[in-house]
Amino acid sequence: MPEKLRTANRKRRSKEPIRLRTNMDTVIYTIYENNPNPPEMEKLGEIIKNGGLVAFPTETVYGLGGDGLNPESSKKIYAAKGRPSDNPLIVHIARMEDLGVLVREIPETAVKLAERFWPGPLTMILNKSDAVPKETTGGLDTVAIRFPSHKVAQELILSSGGFIAAPSANLSGKPSPTLAKYVLEDLNGRVDAIIDGGDIPIGLESTIVDLTGETPVILRPGYITKEMLSEVLGDVLTDPTILDGNCKERPKAPGMRYRHYAPKGDLVVVEGKSDEVVSRINEEVSKAADAGLRTGVIATKENAVFYNRADSVKIIGSREKDEEIAASLYRILREFDDENIQAIFSEGFSEEGLGVAIMNRLLKAAGHKTINLWEDA
Ligand code: TXA
Ligand code: MG
């Protein structure tokens, strides 16, 4: 590893991600899915072919893309993000036949999942081929692969040679970006170009499933739920660390070990019966306000009117609609940062279906600080 990178990573562990000295002129292109292949796309593909970096929209979150088969590009991605280089990247493809280039063999499980869920928000971990450099996989012999459904992502992948390594397009430690303005905020001067594709439909990162063992294991929950995977594969396990903050095991996805998605303010999740959650959040808000803190609440549409003591109340969506909640979460965490909210209280949400992914990200953002009123009852 070059000395500059090594120093960057060492510093990063102790503090906030540092700003590397970069003087790149970041150019912004607006390309929507209704016209995903304008003439500029060829130029954007060339940037990646030549070892440069382009941030782009996917159906989950914005990605920070470089050539997945070029070790120098992967090193640049780590530097631009301020991310430890032992945290592997996902390689994005846009043609089924390109899967074979990246892996030693394609297991039957992968064929079945690809037929059902690709293109889409599912990442598979498989044994890598020699074509994939260790720089891209953080030194591992396995590789994470995804075929996104977003048309702009697909066109960029095709115009850049077929294999884009891309983590989420945020600085390490910040929530994944669901709007191009947040990509610009984090990566201006650090990437060659940003494609503004407008709103992102899902808003949480892809489901990751490890297919290298006997039984498939979900390493990161997402839009493709355990139930959906089980319908195709039968038995599917879940990494036990996903919702349990006290679990002694280490998460198998290196990225799930870091404290991610953390807002600047202190976040506490209050779980319990809806009316009890409302009164407890109001009590906590009053206490925090009395202590001189600026307060914020993450509220369901149904309950938002009841939180009249907080400085900032954000409606995350209807309790009945997981998809609204998923799509708003990261934006709201960033908005609280911008408003310098110091004490944030969130309602807890159902842990079924997509709710597993929502609660996984929310509890991580909270550092697993919860008030559980079910247990008190
Ligand atoms: O939706 C997504 O997946 C987005 C978009 C841009 O595609 N990408 C994304 O990438 O979330 P990133 O780098 O932020 O998260 C990738 C996760 C990390 O937790 C990483 O440790 C894990 O995938 N991962 C990558 N390769 C792995 C491997 N070979 N084995 C286990 N975990 C792996
Ligand atoms: Mg990420």
Coordinates of C-alpha atoms and ligand atoms in Angstrom, one line a residue:
M1 CA 0.0 0.0 0.0
P2 CA 1.4 3.5 -0.8
E3 CA 2.5 5.5 2.2
K4 CA -0.1 8.2 1.6
L5 CA -2.9 5.6 1.8
R6 CA -1.5 3.8 4.8
T7 CA -1.3 7.1 6.7
A8 CA -4.8 8.0 5.6
N9 CA -6.2 4.7 7.0
R10 CA -4.3 4.9 10.2
K11 CA -5.6 8.4 10.9
R12 CA -9.1 7.5 9.9
R13 CA -9.4 4.8 12.6
S14 CA -8.8 7.4 15.4
K15 CA -11.0 10.2 14.1
E16 CA -13.5 11.3 11.5
P17 CA -12.5 10.4 7.9
I18 CA -9.9 12.9 6.8
R19 CA -10.1 15.0 3.7
L20 CA -7.4 13.9 1.4
R21 CA -5.7 16.7 -0.6
T22 CA -7.5 16.3 -3.9
N23 CA -7.8 19.0 -6.5
M24 CA -9.9 17.2 -9.0
D25 CA -12.6 19.1 -10.9
T26 CA -15.7 17.1 -10.3
V27 CA -18.1 17.5 -13.2
I28 CA -21.8 16.8 -12.7
Y29 CA -24.1 15.2 -15.3
T30 CA -27.8 14.9 -15.0
I31 CA -29.0 11.6 -16.6
Y32 CA -32.3 10.1 -15.7
E33 CA -33.6 6.6 -16.4
N34 CA -36.0 7.8 -19.1
N35 CA -33.0 8.6 -21.3
P36 CA -30.3 6.5 -19.8
N37 CA -27.8 6.5 -22.7
P38 CA -27.1 10.1 -23.9
P39 CA -23.9 10.9 -25.8
E40 CA -22.1 11.9 -22.6
M41 CA -22.3 8.3 -21.4
E42 CA -19.4 7.3 -23.7
K43 CA -17.2 9.9 -22.1
L44 CA -18.1 8.8 -18.6
G45 CA -17.3 5.2 -19.6
E46 CA -13.9 6.4 -20.9
I47 CA -13.1 8.0 -17.5
I48 CA -13.6 4.7 -15.8
K49 CA -11.6 2.8 -18.4
N50 CA -8.8 5.2 -17.9
G51 CA -8.7 4.6 -14.2
G52 CA -10.9 7.5 -13.0
L53 CA -13.9 7.5 -10.7
V54 CA -17.6 8.3 -11.5
A55 CA -20.4 8.3 -8.9
F56 CA -23.7 7.1 -10.3
P57 CA -27.3 6.2 -9.3
T58 CA -28.5 2.7 -8.6
E59 CA -31.9 1.5 -7.4
T60 CA -30.5 1.1 -3.8
V61 CA -28.2 4.1 -3.2
Y62 CA -25.6 6.1 -5.1
G63 CA -22.4 4.2 -5.9
L64 CA -18.7 5.4 -6.2
G65 CA -17.5 3.6 -9.3
G66 CA -14.1 2.6 -10.7
D67 CA -12.8 -0.2 -12.9
G68 CA -13.3 -3.4 -10.8
L69 CA -10.6 -5.3 -12.7
N70 CA -8.0 -2.5 -12.2
P71 CA -6.2 -2.6 -8.8
E72 CA -5.2 1.0 -9.1
S73 CA -8.8 2.1 -9.5
S74 CA -9.8 0.2 -6.4
K75 CA -7.0 1.9 -4.4
K76 CA -8.4 5.2 -5.6
I77 CA -11.9 4.3 -4.4
Y78 CA -10.6 3.6 -0.9
A79 CA -8.7 6.8 -0.8
A80 CA -11.6 8.9 -2.1
K81 CA -14.0 7.4 0.5
G82 CA -11.5 7.4 3.4
R83 CA -12.3 3.7 3.8
P84 CA -10.1 1.0 5.3
S85 CA -8.7 -1.1 2.4
D86 CA -9.6 -4.4 4.1
N87 CA -13.3 -3.6 3.5
P88 CA -14.1 -5.2 0.1
L89 CA -16.0 -3.6 -2.8
I90 CA -19.0 -4.9 -4.8
V91 CA -18.4 -5.6 -8.5
H92 CA -21.3 -4.4 -10.6
I93 CA -22.1 -6.1 -13.9
A94 CA -24.8 -5.5 -16.6
R95 CA -24.8 -8.7 -18.6
M96 CA -25.5 -12.2 -17.1
E97 CA -22.7 -13.7 -19.1
D98 CA -20.1 -11.5 -17.4
L99 CA -20.7 -13.3 -14.1
G100 CA -18.5 -16.1 -15.4
V101 CA -15.5 -13.8 -15.8
L102 CA -15.5 -13.0 -12.0
V103 CA -15.9 -16.4 -10.4
R104 CA -14.2 -19.8 -10.4
E105 CA -17.5 -21.6 -10.8
I106 CA -21.1 -20.6 -10.8
P107 CA -23.0 -22.7 -8.2
E108 CA -26.6 -23.8 -8.9
T109 CA -27.8 -21.5 -6.1
A110 CA -26.3 -18.4 -7.9
V111 CA -28.0 -19.4 -11.1
K112 CA -31.4 -19.7 -9.4
L113 CA -31.0 -16.4 -7.6
A114 CA -29.8 -14.6 -10.7
E115 CA -32.8 -15.9 -12.7
R116 CA -35.2 -14.6 -10.0
F117 CA -33.7 -11.4 -8.7
W118 CA -31.2 -10.0 -11.2
P119 CA -31.2 -7.3 -12.4
G120 CA -32.0 -6.0 -8.9
P121 CA -30.9 -5.2 -5.3
L122 CA -29.2 -8.5 -4.5
T123 CA -25.4 -9.0 -4.1
M124 CA -24.0 -12.5 -4.1
I125 CA -20.7 -13.6 -2.5
L126 CA -18.9 -16.2 -4.6
N127 CA -15.3 -17.6 -5.0
K128 CA -13.4 -15.2 -7.1
S129 CA -11.5 -15.9 -10.3
D130 CA -8.0 -14.6 -11.0
A131 CA -9.4 -11.8 -13.1
V132 CA -10.5 -10.0 -9.9
P133 CA -7.6 -8.2 -8.2
K134 CA -7.2 -8.6 -4.4
E135 CA -7.3 -4.8 -4.1
T136 CA -11.0 -5.0 -5.1
T137 CA -11.9 -7.8 -2.6
G138 CA -9.9 -6.3 0.3
G139 CA -7.6 -9.3 0.2
L140 CA -10.3 -12.0 0.2
D141 CA -10.6 -15.0 -2.1
T142 CA -14.3 -14.3 -2.5
V143 CA -16.0 -11.5 -4.5
A144 CA -19.3 -9.6 -4.1
I145 CA -21.3 -9.3 -7.3
R146 CA -24.4 -7.4 -8.2
F147 CA -26.4 -6.7 -11.4
P148 CA -28.3 -3.5 -10.7
S149 CA -31.6 -2.8 -12.3
H150 CA -31.2 1.0 -12.6
K151 CA -30.9 1.8 -16.3
V152 CA -28.3 4.6 -15.9
A153 CA -26.1 2.2 -13.8
Q154 CA -26.4 -0.4 -16.5
E155 CA -25.4 2.0 -19.3
L156 CA -22.4 3.2 -17.3
I157 CA -21.2 -0.3 -16.6
L158 CA -21.5 -1.3 -20.3
S159 CA -19.8 1.9 -21.6
S160 CA -16.9 1.4 -19.1
G161 CA -16.0 -2.2 -20.0
G162 CA -18.5 -4.2 -18.0
F163 CA -17.1 -4.4 -14.4
I164 CA -17.6 -1.5 -12.0
A165 CA -16.4 -1.8 -8.4
A166 CA -18.5 0.5 -6.3
P167 CA -19.1 1.0 -2.6
S168 CA -21.9 3.5 -1.6
A169 CA -20.9 7.0 -2.6
N170 CA -20.5 8.5 0.9
L171 CA -17.5 9.3 3.0
S172 CA -16.8 6.4 5.3
G173 CA -18.9 6.7 8.4
K174 CA -21.7 8.8 6.8
P175 CA -25.1 7.5 5.7
S176 CA -25.2 6.2 2.1
P177 CA -26.4 8.9 -0.2
T178 CA -29.9 8.7 -1.7
L179 CA -29.7 12.1 -3.4
A180 CA -26.9 13.5 -5.7
K181 CA -26.5 16.6 -3.5
Y182 CA -25.2 14.3 -0.7
V183 CA -22.7 12.7 -3.1
L184 CA -21.5 16.1 -4.0
E185 CA -21.2 17.1 -0.4
D186 CA -19.1 14.1 0.4
L187 CA -17.1 13.6 -2.8
N188 CA -16.6 16.9 -4.5
G189 CA -13.0 17.2 -5.6
R190 CA -12.5 13.4 -4.9
V191 CA -14.1 12.0 -8.0
D192 CA -14.0 12.9 -11.7
A193 CA -17.7 13.0 -12.3
I194 CA -21.1 12.6 -10.6
I195 CA -24.2 11.4 -12.4
D196 CA -27.3 13.0 -10.8
G197 CA -30.0 10.5 -11.5
G198 CA -32.6 12.1 -9.3
D199 CA -34.4 10.2 -6.5
I200 CA -33.4 6.7 -5.6
P201 CA -36.3 4.2 -5.5
I202 CA -35.2 1.9 -2.6
G203 CA -32.9 3.9 -0.4
L204 CA -31.1 1.1 1.5
E205 CA -28.2 -0.9 0.2
S206 CA -28.6 -4.3 -1.5
T207 CA -29.2 -7.6 0.4
I208 CA -25.9 -9.5 0.6
V209 CA -26.0 -13.3 0.5
D210 CA -23.0 -15.5 0.9
L211 CA -23.1 -18.5 -1.3
T212 CA -19.7 -20.0 -0.6
G213 CA -20.7 -22.3 2.2
E214 CA -23.1 -25.2 2.5
T215 CA -26.1 -23.1 3.4
P216 CA -26.7 -19.5 2.0
V217 CA -26.2 -16.8 4.7
I218 CA -27.5 -13.3 4.6
L219 CA -24.7 -11.0 5.6
R220 CA -26.6 -7.7 5.1
P221 CA -30.5 -7.5 5.0
G222 CA -32.1 -5.4 2.2
Y223 CA -35.0 -5.1 -0.1
I224 CA -34.8 -8.8 -1.1
T225 CA -35.9 -10.4 2.1
K226 CA -35.0 -13.7 3.7
E227 CA -38.5 -15.0 2.9
M228 CA -37.9 -14.2 -0.8
L229 CA -34.6 -15.9 -0.8
S230 CA -36.0 -19.0 1.0
E231 CA -38.7 -19.3 -1.7
V232 CA -36.0 -20.0 -4.2
L233 CA -33.3 -21.7 -2.1
G234 CA -35.0 -23.4 0.8
D235 CA -32.9 -23.0 4.0
V236 CA -31.3 -19.6 4.3
L237 CA -29.4 -18.4 7.5
T238 CA -28.9 -14.9 8.8
D239 CA -25.7 -13.5 10.2
P240 CA -26.6 -13.4 13.9
T241 CA -25.0 -10.0 14.4
I242 CA -27.6 -8.2 12.2
L243 CA -30.1 -7.2 14.8
D244 CA -28.4 -8.2 18.0
G245 CA -26.0 -5.5 19.4
N246 CA -24.8 -7.9 22.1
C247 CA -23.8 -10.7 19.8
K248 CA -20.2 -11.8 20.5
E249 CA -19.5 -13.1 16.9
R250 CA -17.9 -10.9 14.3
P251 CA -20.0 -10.0 11.3
K252 CA -18.9 -11.9 8.2
A253 CA -19.2 -8.9 5.9
P254 CA -16.2 -6.7 6.9
G255 CA -18.2 -3.5 6.3
M256 CA -20.8 -4.5 8.9
R257 CA -18.1 -4.4 11.6
Y258 CA -17.6 -0.6 11.3
R259 CA -19.9 1.8 13.1
H260 CA -21.7 3.0 10.0
Y261 CA -24.5 5.4 9.2
A262 CA -24.0 7.4 12.4
P263 CA -25.6 10.8 12.7
K264 CA -23.6 13.5 14.6
G265 CA -26.4 13.7 17.3
D266 CA -27.0 11.0 19.8
L267 CA -29.8 8.7 18.5
V268 CA -32.0 6.4 20.7
V269 CA -34.7 4.1 19.3
V270 CA -37.8 3.7 21.4
E271 CA -39.7 0.4 20.9
G272 CA -43.1 -0.6 22.2
K273 CA -46.8 0.0 21.8
S274 CA -47.5 3.0 19.6
D275 CA -49.1 5.3 22.3
E276 CA -46.5 4.4 24.9
V277 CA -43.7 5.1 22.5
V278 CA -45.2 8.6 21.8
S279 CA -45.4 9.5 25.5
R280 CA -41.9 8.1 26.3
I281 CA -40.4 10.0 23.4
N282 CA -42.1 13.2 24.5
E283 CA -40.7 12.7 28.0
E284 CA -37.2 12.1 26.7
V285 CA -37.4 15.1 24.4
S286 CA -38.4 17.3 27.4
K287 CA -35.5 16.0 29.5
A288 CA -33.0 16.6 26.6
A289 CA -34.5 20.1 26.0
D290 CA -34.2 21.0 29.7
A291 CA -30.5 20.0 29.5
G292 CA -30.1 22.6 26.7
L293 CA -29.9 20.2 23.8
R294 CA -31.5 20.6 20.3
T295 CA -33.9 17.8 19.9
G296 CA -35.3 15.8 16.9
V297 CA -37.8 13.0 16.4
I298 CA -38.1 10.4 13.6
A299 CA -41.9 9.9 13.5
T300 CA -44.3 7.8 11.6
K301 CA -46.9 9.8 9.6
E302 CA -49.6 8.5 12.0
N303 CA -47.9 9.9 15.2
A304 CA -46.0 13.0 13.9
V305 CA -48.6 15.5 15.3
F306 CA -48.1 14.4 18.8
Y307 CA -44.4 15.4 19.0
N308 CA -45.0 19.1 19.6
R309 CA -42.0 19.6 22.0
A310 CA -39.2 18.7 19.7
D311 CA -37.2 21.3 17.7
S312 CA -37.4 19.2 14.5
V313 CA -39.9 16.4 13.7
K314 CA -39.2 14.3 10.5
I315 CA -41.9 12.2 9.0
I316 CA -40.3 9.0 7.8
G317 CA -43.4 7.5 6.2
S318 CA -46.5 5.6 7.1
R319 CA -46.2 2.8 9.7
E320 CA -48.1 0.6 7.1
K321 CA -45.5 1.3 4.3
D322 CA -42.0 -0.1 4.9
E323 CA -40.9 1.1 1.5
E324 CA -41.6 4.8 2.4
I325 CA -39.6 4.3 5.6
A326 CA -36.7 2.7 3.8
A327 CA -36.5 5.4 1.2
S328 CA -36.5 8.3 3.8
L329 CA -34.2 7.0 6.5
Y330 CA -30.8 8.1 5.3
R331 CA -32.0 11.5 4.0
I332 CA -33.5 12.2 7.5
L333 CA -30.2 11.2 9.3
R334 CA -28.3 13.7 7.1
E335 CA -30.9 16.4 7.6
F336 CA -30.5 16.2 11.4
D337 CA -26.8 16.6 10.9
D338 CA -27.4 19.7 8.8
E339 CA -29.7 21.1 11.5
N340 CA -27.2 20.4 14.3
I341 CA -29.7 18.3 16.2
Q342 CA -28.0 16.9 19.3
A343 CA -30.6 14.4 20.7
I344 CA -32.6 12.3 18.3
F345 CA -35.4 9.9 19.2
S346 CA -36.8 7.5 16.7
E347 CA -39.9 5.3 16.9
G348 CA -39.0 1.6 16.4
F349 CA -40.4 -0.2 13.4
S350 CA -41.7 -3.7 12.6
E351 CA -38.9 -6.3 12.1
E352 CA -40.6 -8.2 9.4
G353 CA -39.8 -8.3 5.7
L354 CA -38.0 -5.1 4.7
G355 CA -38.3 -4.0 8.3
V356 CA -35.3 -6.3 9.1
A357 CA -33.1 -4.0 6.9
I358 CA -34.7 -0.8 8.2
M359 CA -34.1 -1.8 11.9
N360 CA -30.6 -3.1 11.1
R361 CA -29.6 0.3 9.7
L362 CA -31.5 2.3 12.3
L363 CA -30.0 0.3 15.3
K364 CA -26.5 0.7 13.8
A365 CA -27.0 4.4 13.5
A366 CA -28.1 4.4 17.1
G367 CA -25.0 2.4 18.2
H368 CA -27.8 0.0 19.5
K369 CA -29.0 2.4 22.1
T370 CA -32.7 1.5 22.6
I371 CA -35.5 2.0 25.1
N372 CA -37.6 -1.2 25.0
L373 CA -41.0 -0.7 26.5
W374 CA -42.1 -4.2 25.5
E375 CA -39.7 -5.5 28.1
D376 CA -40.9 -3.1 30.8
A377 CA -44.5 -4.1 30.2
Ligands
TXA1 O1 -26.7 -1.4 -2.8 C1 -25.5 -1.6 -2.7 O2 -25.0 -2.7 -2.5 C2 -24.6 -0.4 -3.0 C3 -24.7 0.0 -4.4 C4 -23.8 1.1 -4.8 O3 -24.6 -1.1 -5.2 N1 -23.2 -0.7 -2.6 C5 -22.8 -0.8 -1.3 O4 -21.4 -1.1 -1.2 O5 -23.5 -0.8 -0.4 P1 -20.6 -0.9 0.2 O6 -19.2 -1.0 -0.2 O7 -21.0 0.3 0.8 O8 -21.0 -2.2 1.0 C6 -20.5 -3.5 0.5 C7 -20.6 -4.4 1.7 C8 -19.6 -4.1 2.8 O9 -20.2 -4.4 4.0 C9 -18.5 -5.2 2.5 O10 -17.8 -5.5 3.6 C10 -19.3 -6.3 1.9 O11 -20.3 -5.7 1.2 N2 -18.5 -7.2 1.1 C11 -18.0 -7.0 -0.1 N3 -17.3 -8.0 -0.6 C12 -17.4 -9.0 0.3 C13 -16.9 -10.3 0.4 N4 -16.2 -10.9 -0.5 N5 -17.3 -11.1 1.5 C14 -18.0 -10.5 2.5 N6 -18.5 -9.2 2.5 C15 -18.2 -8.5 1.4
MG2 MG -21.5 1.7 2.3

